[in-house]
Short mmCIF file of C-alpha atoms and ligand atoms in Angstrom, two decimals:
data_model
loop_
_atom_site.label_atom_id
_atom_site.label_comp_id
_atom_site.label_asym_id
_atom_site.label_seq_id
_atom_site.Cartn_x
_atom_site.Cartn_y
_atom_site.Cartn_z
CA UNK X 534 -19.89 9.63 -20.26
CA UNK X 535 -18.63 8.99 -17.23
CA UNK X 536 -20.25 7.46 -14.09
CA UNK X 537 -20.89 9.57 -10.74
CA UNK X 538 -20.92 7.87 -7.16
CA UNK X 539 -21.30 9.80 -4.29
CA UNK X 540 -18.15 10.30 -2.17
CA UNK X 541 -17.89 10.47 1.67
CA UNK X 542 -16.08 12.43 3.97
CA UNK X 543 -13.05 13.15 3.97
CA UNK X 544 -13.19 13.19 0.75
CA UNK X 545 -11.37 16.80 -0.87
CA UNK X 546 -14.42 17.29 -3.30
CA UNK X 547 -16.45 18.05 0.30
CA UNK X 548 -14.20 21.16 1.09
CA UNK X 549 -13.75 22.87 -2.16
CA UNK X 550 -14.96 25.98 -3.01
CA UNK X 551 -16.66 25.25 -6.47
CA UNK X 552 -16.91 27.73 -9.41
CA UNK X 553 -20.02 28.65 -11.40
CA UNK X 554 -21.01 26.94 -13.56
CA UNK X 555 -20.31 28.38 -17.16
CA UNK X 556 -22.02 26.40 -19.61
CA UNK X 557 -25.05 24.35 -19.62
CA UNK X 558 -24.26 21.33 -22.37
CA UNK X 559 -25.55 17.92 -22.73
CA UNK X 560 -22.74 16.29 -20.23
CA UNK X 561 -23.57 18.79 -17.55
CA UNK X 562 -27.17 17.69 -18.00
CA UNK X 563 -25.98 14.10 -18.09
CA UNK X 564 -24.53 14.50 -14.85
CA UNK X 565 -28.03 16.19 -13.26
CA UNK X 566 -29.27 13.23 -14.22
CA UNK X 567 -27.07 10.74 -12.48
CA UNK X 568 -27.15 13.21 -8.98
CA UNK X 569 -30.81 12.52 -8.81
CA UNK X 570 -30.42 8.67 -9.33
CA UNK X 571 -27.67 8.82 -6.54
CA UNK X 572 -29.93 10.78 -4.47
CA UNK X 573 -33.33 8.56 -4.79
CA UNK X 574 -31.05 5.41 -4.55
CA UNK X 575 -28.95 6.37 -1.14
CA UNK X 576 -32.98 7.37 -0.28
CA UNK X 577 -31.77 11.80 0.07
CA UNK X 578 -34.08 14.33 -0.65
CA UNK X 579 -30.86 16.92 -1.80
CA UNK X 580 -27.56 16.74 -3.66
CA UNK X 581 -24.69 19.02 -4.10
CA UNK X 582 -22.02 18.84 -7.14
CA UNK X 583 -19.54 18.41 -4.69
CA UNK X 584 -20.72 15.05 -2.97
CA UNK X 585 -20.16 13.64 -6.55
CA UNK X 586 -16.72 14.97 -7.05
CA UNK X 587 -17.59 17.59 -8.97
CA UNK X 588 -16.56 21.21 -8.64
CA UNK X 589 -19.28 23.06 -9.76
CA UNK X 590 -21.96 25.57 -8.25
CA UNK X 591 -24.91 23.44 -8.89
CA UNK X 592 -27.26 20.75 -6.42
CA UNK X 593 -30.14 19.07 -6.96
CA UNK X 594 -33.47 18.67 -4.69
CA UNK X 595 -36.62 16.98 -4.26
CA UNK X 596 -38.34 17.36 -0.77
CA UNK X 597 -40.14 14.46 -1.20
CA UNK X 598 -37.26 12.31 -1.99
CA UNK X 599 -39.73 10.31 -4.14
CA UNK X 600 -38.58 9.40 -7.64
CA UNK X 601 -42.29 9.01 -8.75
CA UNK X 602 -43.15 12.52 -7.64
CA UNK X 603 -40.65 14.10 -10.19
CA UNK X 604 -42.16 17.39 -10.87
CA UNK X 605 -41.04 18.02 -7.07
CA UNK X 606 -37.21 17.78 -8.40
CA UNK X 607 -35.55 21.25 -8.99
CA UNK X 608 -31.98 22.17 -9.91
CA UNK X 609 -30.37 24.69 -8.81
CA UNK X 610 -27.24 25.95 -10.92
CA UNK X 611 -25.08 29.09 -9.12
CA UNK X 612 -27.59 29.62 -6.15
CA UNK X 613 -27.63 32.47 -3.85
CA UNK X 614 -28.99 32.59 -0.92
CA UNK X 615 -30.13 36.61 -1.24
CA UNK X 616 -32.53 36.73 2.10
CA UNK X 617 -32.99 34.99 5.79
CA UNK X 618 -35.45 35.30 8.06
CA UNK X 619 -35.84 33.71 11.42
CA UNK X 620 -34.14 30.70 12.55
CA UNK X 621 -34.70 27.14 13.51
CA UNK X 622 -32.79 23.97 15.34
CA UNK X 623 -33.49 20.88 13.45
CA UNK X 624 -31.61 17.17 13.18
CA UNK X 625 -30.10 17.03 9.98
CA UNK X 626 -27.98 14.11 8.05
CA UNK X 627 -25.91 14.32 4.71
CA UNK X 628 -25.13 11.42 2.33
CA UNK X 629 -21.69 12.39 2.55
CA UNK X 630 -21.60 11.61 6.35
CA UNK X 631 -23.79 8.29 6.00
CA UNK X 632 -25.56 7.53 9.87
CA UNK X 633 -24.33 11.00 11.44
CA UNK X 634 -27.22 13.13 12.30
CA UNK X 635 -26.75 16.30 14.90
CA UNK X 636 -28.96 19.37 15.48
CA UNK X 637 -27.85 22.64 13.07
CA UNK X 638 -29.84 26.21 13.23
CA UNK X 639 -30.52 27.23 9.82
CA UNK X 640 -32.77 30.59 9.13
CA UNK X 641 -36.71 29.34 9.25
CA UNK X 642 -37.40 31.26 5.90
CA UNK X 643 -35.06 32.47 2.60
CA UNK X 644 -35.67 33.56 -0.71
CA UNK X 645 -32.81 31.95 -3.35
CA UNK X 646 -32.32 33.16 -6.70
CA UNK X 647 -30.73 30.22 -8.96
CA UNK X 648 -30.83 29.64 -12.62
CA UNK X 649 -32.69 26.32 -14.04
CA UNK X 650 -31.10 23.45 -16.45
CA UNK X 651 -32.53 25.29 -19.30
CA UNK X 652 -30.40 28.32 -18.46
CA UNK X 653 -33.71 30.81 -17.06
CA UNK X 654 -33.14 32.24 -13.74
CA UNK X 655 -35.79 32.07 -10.89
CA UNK X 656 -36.34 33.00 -7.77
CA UNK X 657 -38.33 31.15 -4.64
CA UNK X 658 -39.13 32.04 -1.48
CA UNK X 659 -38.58 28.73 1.00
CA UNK X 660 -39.69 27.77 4.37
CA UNK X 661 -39.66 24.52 6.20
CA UNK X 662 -37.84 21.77 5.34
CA UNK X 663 -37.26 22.65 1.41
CA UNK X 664 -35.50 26.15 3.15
CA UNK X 665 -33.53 23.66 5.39
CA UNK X 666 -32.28 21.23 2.40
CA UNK X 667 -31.55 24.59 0.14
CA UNK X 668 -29.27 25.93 2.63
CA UNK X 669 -27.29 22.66 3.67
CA UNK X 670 -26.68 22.02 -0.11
CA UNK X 671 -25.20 25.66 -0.45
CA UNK X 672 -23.15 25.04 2.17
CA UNK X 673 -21.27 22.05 -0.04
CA UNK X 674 -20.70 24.22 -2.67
CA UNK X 675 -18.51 26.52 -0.60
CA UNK X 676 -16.96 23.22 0.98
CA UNK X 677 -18.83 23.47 4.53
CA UNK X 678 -20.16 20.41 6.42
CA UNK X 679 -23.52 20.42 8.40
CA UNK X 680 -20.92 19.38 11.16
CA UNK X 681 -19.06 22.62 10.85
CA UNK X 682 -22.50 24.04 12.05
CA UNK X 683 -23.03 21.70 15.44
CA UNK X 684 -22.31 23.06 18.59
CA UNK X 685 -18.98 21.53 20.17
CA UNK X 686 -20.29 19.12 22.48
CA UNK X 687 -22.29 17.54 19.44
CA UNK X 688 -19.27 17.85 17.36
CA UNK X 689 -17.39 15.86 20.26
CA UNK X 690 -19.83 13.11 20.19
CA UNK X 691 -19.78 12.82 16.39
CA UNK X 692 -15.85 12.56 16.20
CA UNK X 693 -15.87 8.84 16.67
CA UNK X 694 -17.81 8.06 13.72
CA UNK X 695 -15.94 10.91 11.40
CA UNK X 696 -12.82 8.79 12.51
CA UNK X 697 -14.18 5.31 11.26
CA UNK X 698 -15.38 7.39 8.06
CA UNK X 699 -11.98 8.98 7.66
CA UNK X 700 -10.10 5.31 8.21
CA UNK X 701 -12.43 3.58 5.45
CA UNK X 702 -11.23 6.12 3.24
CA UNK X 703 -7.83 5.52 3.94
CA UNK X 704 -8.20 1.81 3.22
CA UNK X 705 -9.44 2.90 -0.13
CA UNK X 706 -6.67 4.80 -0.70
CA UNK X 707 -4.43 1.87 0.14
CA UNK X 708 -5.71 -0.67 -1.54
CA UNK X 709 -6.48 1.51 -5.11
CA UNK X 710 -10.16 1.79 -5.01
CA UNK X 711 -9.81 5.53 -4.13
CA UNK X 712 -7.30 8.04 -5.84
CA UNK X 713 -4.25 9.53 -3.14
CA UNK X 714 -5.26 12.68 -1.78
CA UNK X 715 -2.71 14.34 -4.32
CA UNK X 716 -4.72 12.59 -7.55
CA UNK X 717 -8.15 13.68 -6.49
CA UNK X 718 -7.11 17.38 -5.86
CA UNK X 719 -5.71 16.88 -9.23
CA UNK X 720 -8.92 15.91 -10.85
CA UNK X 721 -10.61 18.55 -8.99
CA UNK X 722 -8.65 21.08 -10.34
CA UNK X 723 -8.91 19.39 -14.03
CA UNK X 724 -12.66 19.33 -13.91
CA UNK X 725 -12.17 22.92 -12.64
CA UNK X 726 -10.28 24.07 -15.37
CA UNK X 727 -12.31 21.96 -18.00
CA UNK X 728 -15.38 24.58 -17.84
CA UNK X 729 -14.16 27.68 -16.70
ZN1 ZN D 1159 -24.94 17.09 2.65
#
């Protein structure tokens, strides 16, 4: 089975809109697996499908971002989002966007109905922090950034280090570590078309 690695921005994985997922099988549970080893070892408490390359409605979580607490790790496979209450301005970051932190407002409370890896739905009511991480990891499944939600002065200050993020990639690209733009859409799209 194939090997995950996180991928950074502007990488096209980080503005797809992913489809549900269809099937729960031992390669999809394979790849769970992997997103919370990426996630303890780049030190993240959350994890979308998409920061992986792959373009399915499904992210992982552990608030405490502690491998050795792991009955704090929950998946969440097609999420919604199906109440917000409140709202709240904290700093947030995103292992897609490695040292870039800015202030987002997020709703203070929500109550998201997902289903589990062994296919049983559930619903939780969130506050705090795990609220926070639940809704930024949504957000990547419909393609949105945590930067799409900074105001534009923040976004202005940020656009520096998006450049040097965007010109890494481009070296890459150029010297054949990374896929062209073209290839990677077209492995998106064959992943896509794999389980649908
Ligand atoms: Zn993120």
């Amino acid at each position: 089975m194939s090997d995950l690695k996180i991928v950074y921005h502007p990488h096209p994985a980080l503005r797809w809109k992913s489809k549900d997922v269809t099937r729960i099988d031992a390669q999809l549970k394979d790849w769970v697996g992997q997103m919370f080893e990426l996630m303890y070892q780049a030190r993240g408490i959350g994890l979308a499908a998409n920061q992986v390359a792959l373009p399915y409605r499904l992210f992982v979580v552990n608030p405490t971002g502690d491998p050795d607490e792991p009955d704090q790790e929950q998946v969440f496979i097609n999420p919604q989002i199906v109440k917000r209450n409140g709202s709240e301005d904290s700093e947030e970051g995103c292992l897609s966007l490695p040292e870039i932190y800015g202030p987002v407002t997020r709703a203070e409370r929500i109550t998201v109905e997902a289903f589990d890896l062994d296919g049983r739905d559930f619903s939780m009511e969130l506050s705090g922090l795990p609220a926070r991480v639940v809704q930024h990891e949504n957000d990547h499944l419909d393609g949105v950034m945590f930067t799409d939600r900074v105001t534009d002065n923040v976004l202005a200050g940020l656009k520096p280090l998006l450049d040097d993020l965007a010109s890494q990639m481009g070296h890459m690209q150029e010297d054949g570590r990374l896929g062209s733009e073209d290839q990677l859409i077209a492995e998106l799209k064959r992943l896509e078309a794999e389980r649908t």
